[in-house]
Short mmCIF file of C-alpha atoms in Angstrom, two decimals:
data_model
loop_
_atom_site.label_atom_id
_atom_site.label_comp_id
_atom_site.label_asym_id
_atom_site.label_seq_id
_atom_site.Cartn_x
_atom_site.Cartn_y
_atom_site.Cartn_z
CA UNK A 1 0.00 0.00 0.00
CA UNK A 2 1.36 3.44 -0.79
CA UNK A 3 1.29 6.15 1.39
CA UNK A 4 -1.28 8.03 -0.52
CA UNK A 5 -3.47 5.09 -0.27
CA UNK A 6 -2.94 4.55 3.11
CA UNK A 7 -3.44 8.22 4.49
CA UNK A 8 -7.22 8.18 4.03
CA UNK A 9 -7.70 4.79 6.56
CA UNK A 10 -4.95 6.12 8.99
CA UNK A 11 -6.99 9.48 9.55
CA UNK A 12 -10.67 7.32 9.62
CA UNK A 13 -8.59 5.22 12.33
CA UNK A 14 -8.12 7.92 14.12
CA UNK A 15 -10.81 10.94 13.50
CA UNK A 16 -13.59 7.89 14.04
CA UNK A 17 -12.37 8.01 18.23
CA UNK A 18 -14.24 11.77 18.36
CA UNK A 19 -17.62 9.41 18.97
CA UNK A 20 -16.25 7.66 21.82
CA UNK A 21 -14.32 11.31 23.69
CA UNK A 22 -16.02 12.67 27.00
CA UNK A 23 -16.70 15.68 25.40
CA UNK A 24 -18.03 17.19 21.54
CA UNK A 25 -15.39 17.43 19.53
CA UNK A 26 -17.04 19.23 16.62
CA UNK A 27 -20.77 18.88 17.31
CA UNK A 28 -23.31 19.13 13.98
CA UNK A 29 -24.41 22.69 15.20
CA UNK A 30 -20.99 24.37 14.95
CA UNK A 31 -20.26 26.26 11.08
CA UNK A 32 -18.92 23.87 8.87
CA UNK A 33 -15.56 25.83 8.76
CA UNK A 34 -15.31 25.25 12.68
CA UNK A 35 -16.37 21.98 12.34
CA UNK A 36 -13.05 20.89 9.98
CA UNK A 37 -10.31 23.04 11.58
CA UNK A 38 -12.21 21.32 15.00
CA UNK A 39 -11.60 17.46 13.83
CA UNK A 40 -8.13 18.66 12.05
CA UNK A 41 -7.10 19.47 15.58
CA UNK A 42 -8.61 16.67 17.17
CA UNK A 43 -6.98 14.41 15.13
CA UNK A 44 -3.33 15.91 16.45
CA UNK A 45 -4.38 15.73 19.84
CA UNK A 46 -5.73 12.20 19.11
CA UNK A 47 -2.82 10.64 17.53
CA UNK A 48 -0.40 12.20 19.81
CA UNK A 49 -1.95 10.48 22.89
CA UNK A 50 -2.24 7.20 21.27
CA UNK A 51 1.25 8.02 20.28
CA UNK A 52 2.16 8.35 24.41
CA UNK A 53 -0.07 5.54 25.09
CA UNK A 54 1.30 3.07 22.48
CA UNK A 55 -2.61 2.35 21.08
CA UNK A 56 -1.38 3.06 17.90
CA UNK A 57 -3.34 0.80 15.39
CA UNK A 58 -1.52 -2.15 14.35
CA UNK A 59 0.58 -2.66 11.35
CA UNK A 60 2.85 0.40 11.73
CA UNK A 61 1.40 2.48 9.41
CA UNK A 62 1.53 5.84 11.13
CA UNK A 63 5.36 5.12 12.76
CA UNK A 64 6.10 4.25 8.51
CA UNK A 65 4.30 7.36 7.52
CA UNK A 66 6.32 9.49 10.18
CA UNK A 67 9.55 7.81 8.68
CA UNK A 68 10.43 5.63 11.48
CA UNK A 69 11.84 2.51 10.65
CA UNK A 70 9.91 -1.02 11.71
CA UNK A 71 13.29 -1.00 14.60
CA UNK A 72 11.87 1.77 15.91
CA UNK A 73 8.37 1.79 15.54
CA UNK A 74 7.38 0.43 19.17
CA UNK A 75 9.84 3.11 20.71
CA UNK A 76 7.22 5.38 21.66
CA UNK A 77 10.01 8.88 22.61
CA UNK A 78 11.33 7.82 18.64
CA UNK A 79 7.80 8.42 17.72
CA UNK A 80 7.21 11.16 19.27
CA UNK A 81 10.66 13.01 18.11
CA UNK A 82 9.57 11.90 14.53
CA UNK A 83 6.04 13.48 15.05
CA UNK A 84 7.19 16.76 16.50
CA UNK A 85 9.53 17.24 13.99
CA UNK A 86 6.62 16.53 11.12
CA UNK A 87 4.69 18.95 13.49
CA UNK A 88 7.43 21.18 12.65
CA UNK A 89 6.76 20.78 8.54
CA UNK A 90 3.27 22.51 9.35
CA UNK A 91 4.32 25.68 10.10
CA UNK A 92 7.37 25.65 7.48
CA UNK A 93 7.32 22.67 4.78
CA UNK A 94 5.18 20.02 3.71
CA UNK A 95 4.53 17.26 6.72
CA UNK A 96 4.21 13.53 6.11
CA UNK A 97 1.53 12.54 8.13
CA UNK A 98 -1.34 12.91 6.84
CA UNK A 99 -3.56 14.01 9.60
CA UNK A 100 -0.85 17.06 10.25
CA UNK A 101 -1.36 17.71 6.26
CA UNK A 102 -4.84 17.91 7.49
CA UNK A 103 -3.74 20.27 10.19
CA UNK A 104 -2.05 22.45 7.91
CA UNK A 105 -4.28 24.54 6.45
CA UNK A 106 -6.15 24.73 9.45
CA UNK A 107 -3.55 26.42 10.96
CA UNK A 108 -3.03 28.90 8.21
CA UNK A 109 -6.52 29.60 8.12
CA UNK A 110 -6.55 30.20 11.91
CA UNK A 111 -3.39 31.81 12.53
CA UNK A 112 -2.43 28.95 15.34
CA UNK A 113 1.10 28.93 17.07
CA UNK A 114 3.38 25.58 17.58
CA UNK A 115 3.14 26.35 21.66
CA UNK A 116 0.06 24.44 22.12
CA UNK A 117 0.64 21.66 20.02
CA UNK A 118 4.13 21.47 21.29
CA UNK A 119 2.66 21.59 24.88
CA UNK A 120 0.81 18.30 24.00
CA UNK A 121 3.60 16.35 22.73
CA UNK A 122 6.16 17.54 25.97
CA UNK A 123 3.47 16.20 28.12
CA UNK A 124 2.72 12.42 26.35
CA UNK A 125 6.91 12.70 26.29
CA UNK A 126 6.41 13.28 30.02
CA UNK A 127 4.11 10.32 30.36
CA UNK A 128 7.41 7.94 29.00
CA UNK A 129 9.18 9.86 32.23
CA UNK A 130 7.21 10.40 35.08
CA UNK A 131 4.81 7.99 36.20
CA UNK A 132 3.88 9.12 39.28
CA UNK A 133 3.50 13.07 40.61
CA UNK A 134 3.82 13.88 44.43
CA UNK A 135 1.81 17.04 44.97
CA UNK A 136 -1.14 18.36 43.65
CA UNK A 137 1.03 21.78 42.07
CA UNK A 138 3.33 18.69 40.47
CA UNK A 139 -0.49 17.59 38.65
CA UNK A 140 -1.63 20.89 37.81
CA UNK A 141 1.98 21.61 35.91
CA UNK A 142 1.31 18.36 33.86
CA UNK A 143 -2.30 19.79 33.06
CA UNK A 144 -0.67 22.82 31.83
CA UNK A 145 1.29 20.55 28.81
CA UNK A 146 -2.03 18.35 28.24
CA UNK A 147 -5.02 19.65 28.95
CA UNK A 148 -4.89 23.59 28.75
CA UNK A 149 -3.26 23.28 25.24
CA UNK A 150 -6.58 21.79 23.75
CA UNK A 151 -8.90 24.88 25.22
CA UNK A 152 -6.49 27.41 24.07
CA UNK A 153 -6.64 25.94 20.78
CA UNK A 154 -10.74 25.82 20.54
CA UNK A 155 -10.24 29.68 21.56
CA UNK A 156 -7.87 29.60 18.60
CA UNK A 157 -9.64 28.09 15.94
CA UNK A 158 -13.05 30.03 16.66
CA UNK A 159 -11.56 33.27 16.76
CA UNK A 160 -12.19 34.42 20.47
CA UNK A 161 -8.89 34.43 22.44
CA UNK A 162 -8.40 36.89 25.40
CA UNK A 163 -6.03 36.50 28.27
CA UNK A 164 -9.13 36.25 30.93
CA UNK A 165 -10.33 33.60 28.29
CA UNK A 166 -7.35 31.80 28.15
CA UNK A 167 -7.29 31.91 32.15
CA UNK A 168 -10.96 30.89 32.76
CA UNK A 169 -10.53 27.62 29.49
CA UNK A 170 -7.55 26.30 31.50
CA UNK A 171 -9.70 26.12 34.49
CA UNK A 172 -12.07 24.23 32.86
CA UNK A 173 -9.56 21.95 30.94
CA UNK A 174 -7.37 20.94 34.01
CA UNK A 175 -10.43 20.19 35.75
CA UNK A 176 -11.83 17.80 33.00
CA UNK A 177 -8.10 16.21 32.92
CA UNK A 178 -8.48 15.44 36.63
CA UNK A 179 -11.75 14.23 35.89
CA UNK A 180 -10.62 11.86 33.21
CA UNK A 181 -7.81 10.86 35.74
CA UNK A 182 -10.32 9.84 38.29
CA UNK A 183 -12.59 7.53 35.68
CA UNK A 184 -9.16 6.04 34.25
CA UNK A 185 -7.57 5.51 37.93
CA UNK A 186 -7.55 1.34 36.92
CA UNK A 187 -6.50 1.71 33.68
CA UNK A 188 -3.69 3.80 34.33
CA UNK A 189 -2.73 2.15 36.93
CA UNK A 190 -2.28 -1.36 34.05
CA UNK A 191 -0.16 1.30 32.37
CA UNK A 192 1.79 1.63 35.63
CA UNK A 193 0.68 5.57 36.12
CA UNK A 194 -1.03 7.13 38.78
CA UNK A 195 -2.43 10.60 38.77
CA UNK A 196 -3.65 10.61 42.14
CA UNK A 197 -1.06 13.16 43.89
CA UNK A 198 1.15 10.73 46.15
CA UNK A 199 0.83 13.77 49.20
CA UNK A 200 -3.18 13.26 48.66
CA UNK A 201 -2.71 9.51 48.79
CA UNK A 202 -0.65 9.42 52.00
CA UNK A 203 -2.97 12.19 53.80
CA UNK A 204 -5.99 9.72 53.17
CA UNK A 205 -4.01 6.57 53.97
CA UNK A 206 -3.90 5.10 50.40
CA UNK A 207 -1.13 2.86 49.33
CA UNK A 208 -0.34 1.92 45.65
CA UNK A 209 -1.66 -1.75 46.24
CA UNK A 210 -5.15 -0.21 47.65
CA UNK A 211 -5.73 1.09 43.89
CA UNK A 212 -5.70 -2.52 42.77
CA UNK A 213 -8.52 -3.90 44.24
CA UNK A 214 -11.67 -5.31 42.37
CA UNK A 215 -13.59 -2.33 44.04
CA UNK A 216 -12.36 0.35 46.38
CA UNK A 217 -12.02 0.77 50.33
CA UNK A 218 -13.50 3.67 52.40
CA UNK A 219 -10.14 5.58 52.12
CA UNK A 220 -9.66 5.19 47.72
CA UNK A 221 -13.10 6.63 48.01
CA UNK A 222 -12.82 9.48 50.46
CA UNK A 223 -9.70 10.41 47.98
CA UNK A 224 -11.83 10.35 44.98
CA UNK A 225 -13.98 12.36 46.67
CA UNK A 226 -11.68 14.65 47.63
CA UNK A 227 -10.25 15.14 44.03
CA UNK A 228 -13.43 15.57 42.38
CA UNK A 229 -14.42 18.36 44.73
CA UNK A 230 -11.38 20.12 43.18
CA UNK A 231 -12.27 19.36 39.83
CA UNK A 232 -15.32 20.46 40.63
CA UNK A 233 -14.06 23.85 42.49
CA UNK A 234 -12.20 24.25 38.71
CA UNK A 235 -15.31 23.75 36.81
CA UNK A 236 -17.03 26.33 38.53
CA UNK A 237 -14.21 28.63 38.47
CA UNK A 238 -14.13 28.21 34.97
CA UNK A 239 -17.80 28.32 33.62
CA UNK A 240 -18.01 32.11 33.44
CA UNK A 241 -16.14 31.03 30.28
CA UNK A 242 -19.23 29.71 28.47
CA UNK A 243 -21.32 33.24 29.65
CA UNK A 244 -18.37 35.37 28.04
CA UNK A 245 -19.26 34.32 24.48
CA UNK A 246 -22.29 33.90 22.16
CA UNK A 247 -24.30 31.74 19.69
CA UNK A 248 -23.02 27.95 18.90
CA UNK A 249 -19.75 28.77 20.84
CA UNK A 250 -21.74 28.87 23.89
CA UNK A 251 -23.37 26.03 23.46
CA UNK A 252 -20.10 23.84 22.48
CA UNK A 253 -18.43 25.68 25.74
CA UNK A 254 -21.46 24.68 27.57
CA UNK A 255 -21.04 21.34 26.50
CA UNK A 256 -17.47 21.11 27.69
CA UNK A 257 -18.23 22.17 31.08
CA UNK A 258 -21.68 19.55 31.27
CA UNK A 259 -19.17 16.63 30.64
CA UNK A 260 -17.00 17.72 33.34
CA UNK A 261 -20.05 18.36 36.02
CA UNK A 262 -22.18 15.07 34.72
CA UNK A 263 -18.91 13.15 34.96
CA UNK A 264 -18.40 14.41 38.57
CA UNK A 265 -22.08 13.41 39.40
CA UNK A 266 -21.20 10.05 38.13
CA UNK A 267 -18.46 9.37 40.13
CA UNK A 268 -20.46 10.41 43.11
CA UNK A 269 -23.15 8.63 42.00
CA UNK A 270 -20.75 5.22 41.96
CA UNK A 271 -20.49 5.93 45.80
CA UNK A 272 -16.59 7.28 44.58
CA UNK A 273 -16.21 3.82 43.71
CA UNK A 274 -13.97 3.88 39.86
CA UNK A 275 -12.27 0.73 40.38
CA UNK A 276 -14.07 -1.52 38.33
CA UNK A 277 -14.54 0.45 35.59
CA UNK A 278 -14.72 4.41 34.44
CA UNK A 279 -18.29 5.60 35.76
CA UNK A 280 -19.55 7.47 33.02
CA UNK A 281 -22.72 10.25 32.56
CA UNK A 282 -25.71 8.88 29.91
CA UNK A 283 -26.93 11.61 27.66
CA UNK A 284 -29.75 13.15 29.31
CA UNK A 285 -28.13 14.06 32.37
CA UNK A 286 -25.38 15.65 30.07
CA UNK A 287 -28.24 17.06 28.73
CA UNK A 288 -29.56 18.41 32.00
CA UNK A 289 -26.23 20.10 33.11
CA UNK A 290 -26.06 21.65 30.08
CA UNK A 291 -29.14 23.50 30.64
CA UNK A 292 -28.42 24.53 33.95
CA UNK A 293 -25.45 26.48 32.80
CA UNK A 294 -27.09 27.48 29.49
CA UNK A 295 -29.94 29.11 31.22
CA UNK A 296 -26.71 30.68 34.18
CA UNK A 297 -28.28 28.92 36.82
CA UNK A 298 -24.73 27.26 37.77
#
């Protein structure tokens, strides 16, 4: 297969993960034009992490379209050398990827900077690194490289960047990172990473081992607990974000900040209990907390 044939499947294998995200990527009621440079980002931020988290899809198509070599192509810091430097050809050549050809023009069209989408591949680099972060300031830093990027690029795309936007999006994106962290505290964990600040974990008595179990003791809960009411404190902090716009931005910001409450509600609704699996919000109470904010009730 050449690599013109193969770039169409390799962006379907990744652009078709938007469905499954906690959050609307590019949602039906944006313009068209936001819509595209949307996805085009998405599928950067996409690849990168499954870059980090070595779900890359079989066959070693991307690592070949990147030019690594097959040697190379389960080294995941190779990969992600290769892809910043192809993140490079954006901004001043021709990249080989073809979701960053996709990126291209979007980042013409919008006027982006490398700094975000450099922040995103320093922090899956970081993921290679550091497993484990001791204080909750050690956390926020990491949401800084791969959360606050992605908000700071929506503001990008649509044309609405201000510095007390930029301030109030990271808000909301470090708290949906922590979030995330909390559903994915098992799964990390199998990828031998925990996100749970080790100071938190001593103050509520929780050793590495505890995080292991089939379900989780009074402690692992009382932590989750305790994290979530920051991400919540974030969220909140955050949501005059989604009052300081109008039209179909506001109701995409909205959206953002639903997932993050609905998730919380989940997890408290689980008793705190994420264990055995991610606890995750259905649609209509994603539904509901989108209202509530829509309508500046929270």
């Amino acid at each position: 297969m050449t690599r013109t044939d193969a770039a169409p499947s390799l962006e379907r294998a990744t652009l078709d993960k938007a469905t499954s995200e906690n959050f609307p990527v590019a949602p039906f009621f944006l313009p068209r034009a936001w819509r595209d440079d949307l996805m085009a980002v998405y599928g950067f931020a996409r690849l990168v992490d499954d870059i980090g988290d070595g779900d890359l899809a079989p066959g070693g198509a991307d690592a070949r379209a990147l030019g690594v070599s097959a040697t190379d192509a389960a080294d995941r810091l190779v990969l992600l050398d290769a892809f910043e430097t192809d993140l490079r050809r954006v901004f001043d050549g021709t990249p080989r990827h073809p979701l960053l050809r996709r990126l291209q023009p979007t980042v013409r069209r919008r006027a982006l900077t490398p700094e975000p989408f450099l922040g995103l591949i320093a922090a899956n680099r970081q993921d290679q690194l550091v497993t484990r972060y001791e204080t909750y300031d050690d956390l926020l830093a990491y949401c800084e490289l791969s959360a606050n990027p992605v908000g700071r690029l929506v503001l990008g795309v649509t044309g609405t960047s201000t510095p007390e936007r930029i301030r109030l999006s990271d808000a909301i994106c470090t708290a949906l990172q922590i979030v995330e962290h909390l559903q994915d505290v098992a799964e990390d964990l199998g990828r031998d990473r925990i996100y749970l600040p080790a100071a938190d974990m001593k103050r509520f008595h929780v050793q590495e081992t505890d995080l292991s179990a089939k379900t989780a003791g009074a402690s692992v809960r009382a932590l989750v607990a305790y994290e979530a009411q920051r991400a919540r404190d974030l969220l909140n902090e955050g949501a005059p974000l989604v009052g300081s716009v109008h039209g179909r931005l506001k109701l995409l910001l909205a959206g953002f900040v639903a997932g993050g409450r609905a998730a919380i509600r989940s997890i408290a609704a689980a008793e705190y209990d994420v264990l055995p699996g991610p606890p995750r919000p259905g649609k209509v109470q994603l539904l509901r907390e989108a209202g509530v904010i829509l309508r500046g009730e929270g």
